[in-house]
């Protein structure tokens, strides 16, 4: 049934197959003989399918007909069962379905399916490969016996099953002959039972389209008698003639069951469909896809009972949980589970009033019923003297509010905690289950897997018997760690707070909440904005803002991975476009003589790598002694002589060439973005910097042509002028004769004047202009140095002209960005991305290049940073990696404000490294493959020589040696 759903309308496919078979299967043997020559043709013409000496004649065909008679063999393979059987590979039956002549020839001479890959493209030959797979399944099925008679009757039933044909009259006979081969009978049933049964009453009017009374009579009879498509097709072909496209009878059947246009079909929950690949068992993977593609009411109950309580499907379960409720820092406002309040550095999945109420209800039911419902099981509990109520309060609060581990974002209890609690409190004599079996559903199986330690989320000062509970729960933990927990929010000033304005979902159900970092706490402005958004399906709670492109998994051939991309317009996904399929045999990477599996991480010398759908994604840092020369890629000199190429800025020509830019594309010096622009009449050119990441983008325009004919009719696109005024659109700015400062709303909290150098090596007119491009400021003044690359945190370019700003806290965790000069406080990650995945999103579609612009990627990634006092920055480094930092917006931050920004960066790294559905479902983020946290504590330089001068000397030596 699954294959039928993936392929479209059953009747359309059946009629199509009938047309093909009417050409191939029902043709006279003489038609095949006409494709032969010489002796082969003579032997063929003497052979009769009804002859008693047919087997002998077939042997003569093998003897006198050479393999180069390709079309002859294709015809024979479709006509005579014995030819297929004698060829050794049943896939030859399908050769006539191939569109390409080269593919047909490869099929006719192939001994197995592996010979097809170099010649036949799956995306062009879907029907052909579908047939080949079915034929191979049939051949394998018939091999599951040691009985020659069973093998022969199996062949007679399914030798053309790939073409949609099988001899149903022989299935009962096969059941008798193969009684001793149950494995064969099971797969034979699966092959022949895949025919569709449906309500055929809607086809009854088609019978009246025939001019033959006999046809009309038999047509109605078969439609009333059966819903089996194969039986209907056979009866119609027998009584009404072979399918013909001009026949009104057959045309009516096609019209009645015309395939539904699934181009813009939105599944029940596209975000959770990405989780299905994490399923361990084939059954759960199939159930998951059916459930979130068609809908929970159809398959949800079976999916829940078979998979969502299966301990081996923990990755699948956690992925689905994450889509429903991503982990966020901090929790407040709980009344019952108050011990979980005031934990700003802890991740929580469900810190809400509803979760608080659910925990309260669970404990109340335990008091009333003497039992508790956990993981779908009603467990009887011991009396309160043996198992304190407050202990179950802590358990209930942890299970409902769901704290998350910092690594892996797991909400599973640690196994040791779980076993101790349930062993002491559950009345096991009344349960057909062990403590270990129950905890297998609540705790990870691996001892080193991330988990939530229950003892960290208790408030023993409120317990009736605190010491006994601690000894039950965590005998290895010192008691003083429990004695003074803070249960009420600390009193913080406006400059000390850590806030999450979008916590509690303040927007309505059709909107997405985004943090407004342009509004400080207590400033009297809106600290969040509600954007029009689309859910990723009728049953999805995950939203993306209008204008976003998302990836949607779709059914496709065999085990291939197929996606389409859809755009959010208003409140619905639309404008869907199919992406090229990803073939299972191309998802692994080859490293010399070793095969690296998709998603596996490894090292190439000192560089981190990951295999992404067959693409090797690696860092490009110099290793060993080579890294000691200049500290830059390709041992380029640290000169700052800027060049541009395809919109990307490079500190010098050497670094541009090292990044793979051909000499012809390198432009020296600064060129005005609008200098070479050619805008239409009544349009004005405005510069708009962009960094394109797709290799399919030959040009990367750095400007836009603004239409000035009717500003009121243009969409809202705020821009800021040099006087600090925000305009509704570029058109309004041009018509008011203002000068563009940067794109977006005018920012607050930054300096509006004074040249600064960004960490990306680009000079900006002001700090605000750099922030508007998501770029962190390196130092004041124009850029004129390139810092060596290192993961240590310290000053890199100690020229007198470079005065690094002081750290916001002397001992903070922080970084010095690659190619930058000055250290900064904050969390930082290096992100490797799969270039081919960006190319795949653009190839064969009309998606705008803006989707995979760096600016859009950073804007999309920033939505996952929930703390308002932290801002995301990023740029494309000289190593062609993405460098992403999360920095505090506060001028004099507290240690807490600094630490939550570091935790937000680590949260992003964890989402990327786990291949979270929140990342993979977004076209702008799906290529982000490997995130490496690099924040560290500051170091002091002990070298007396000026670092940059030393680097210059080294670069000169390298140049002299190369001569």
Short mmCIF file of C-alpha atoms in Angstrom, two decimals, residues 275-280 310-322 412 914:
data_model
loop_
_atom_site.label_atom_id
_atom_site.label_comp_id
_atom_site.label_asym_id
_atom_site.label_seq_id
_atom_site.Cartn_x
_atom_site.Cartn_y
_atom_site.Cartn_z
CA UNK A 275 12.66 12.99 13.04
CA UNK A 276 11.66 9.81 11.21
CA UNK A 277 15.21 9.29 9.91
CA UNK A 278 16.32 8.92 13.53
CA UNK A 279 14.15 5.83 14.00
CA UNK A 280 16.11 2.64 14.66
CA UNK A 310 10.19 1.77 22.93
CA UNK A 311 13.50 2.27 24.81
CA UNK A 312 15.58 1.75 21.66
CA UNK A 313 13.80 4.66 19.93
CA UNK A 314 15.05 7.35 22.37
CA UNK A 315 16.54 9.53 19.61
CA UNK A 316 13.24 9.51 17.76
CA UNK A 317 11.28 10.29 20.94
CA UNK A 318 13.57 13.17 21.95
CA UNK A 319 13.49 14.63 18.44
CA UNK A 320 9.68 14.70 18.48
CA UNK A 321 9.71 16.26 21.95
CA UNK A 322 12.13 18.94 20.77
CA UNK A 412 15.39 11.71 30.44
CA UNK A 914 22.64 16.59 16.63
#
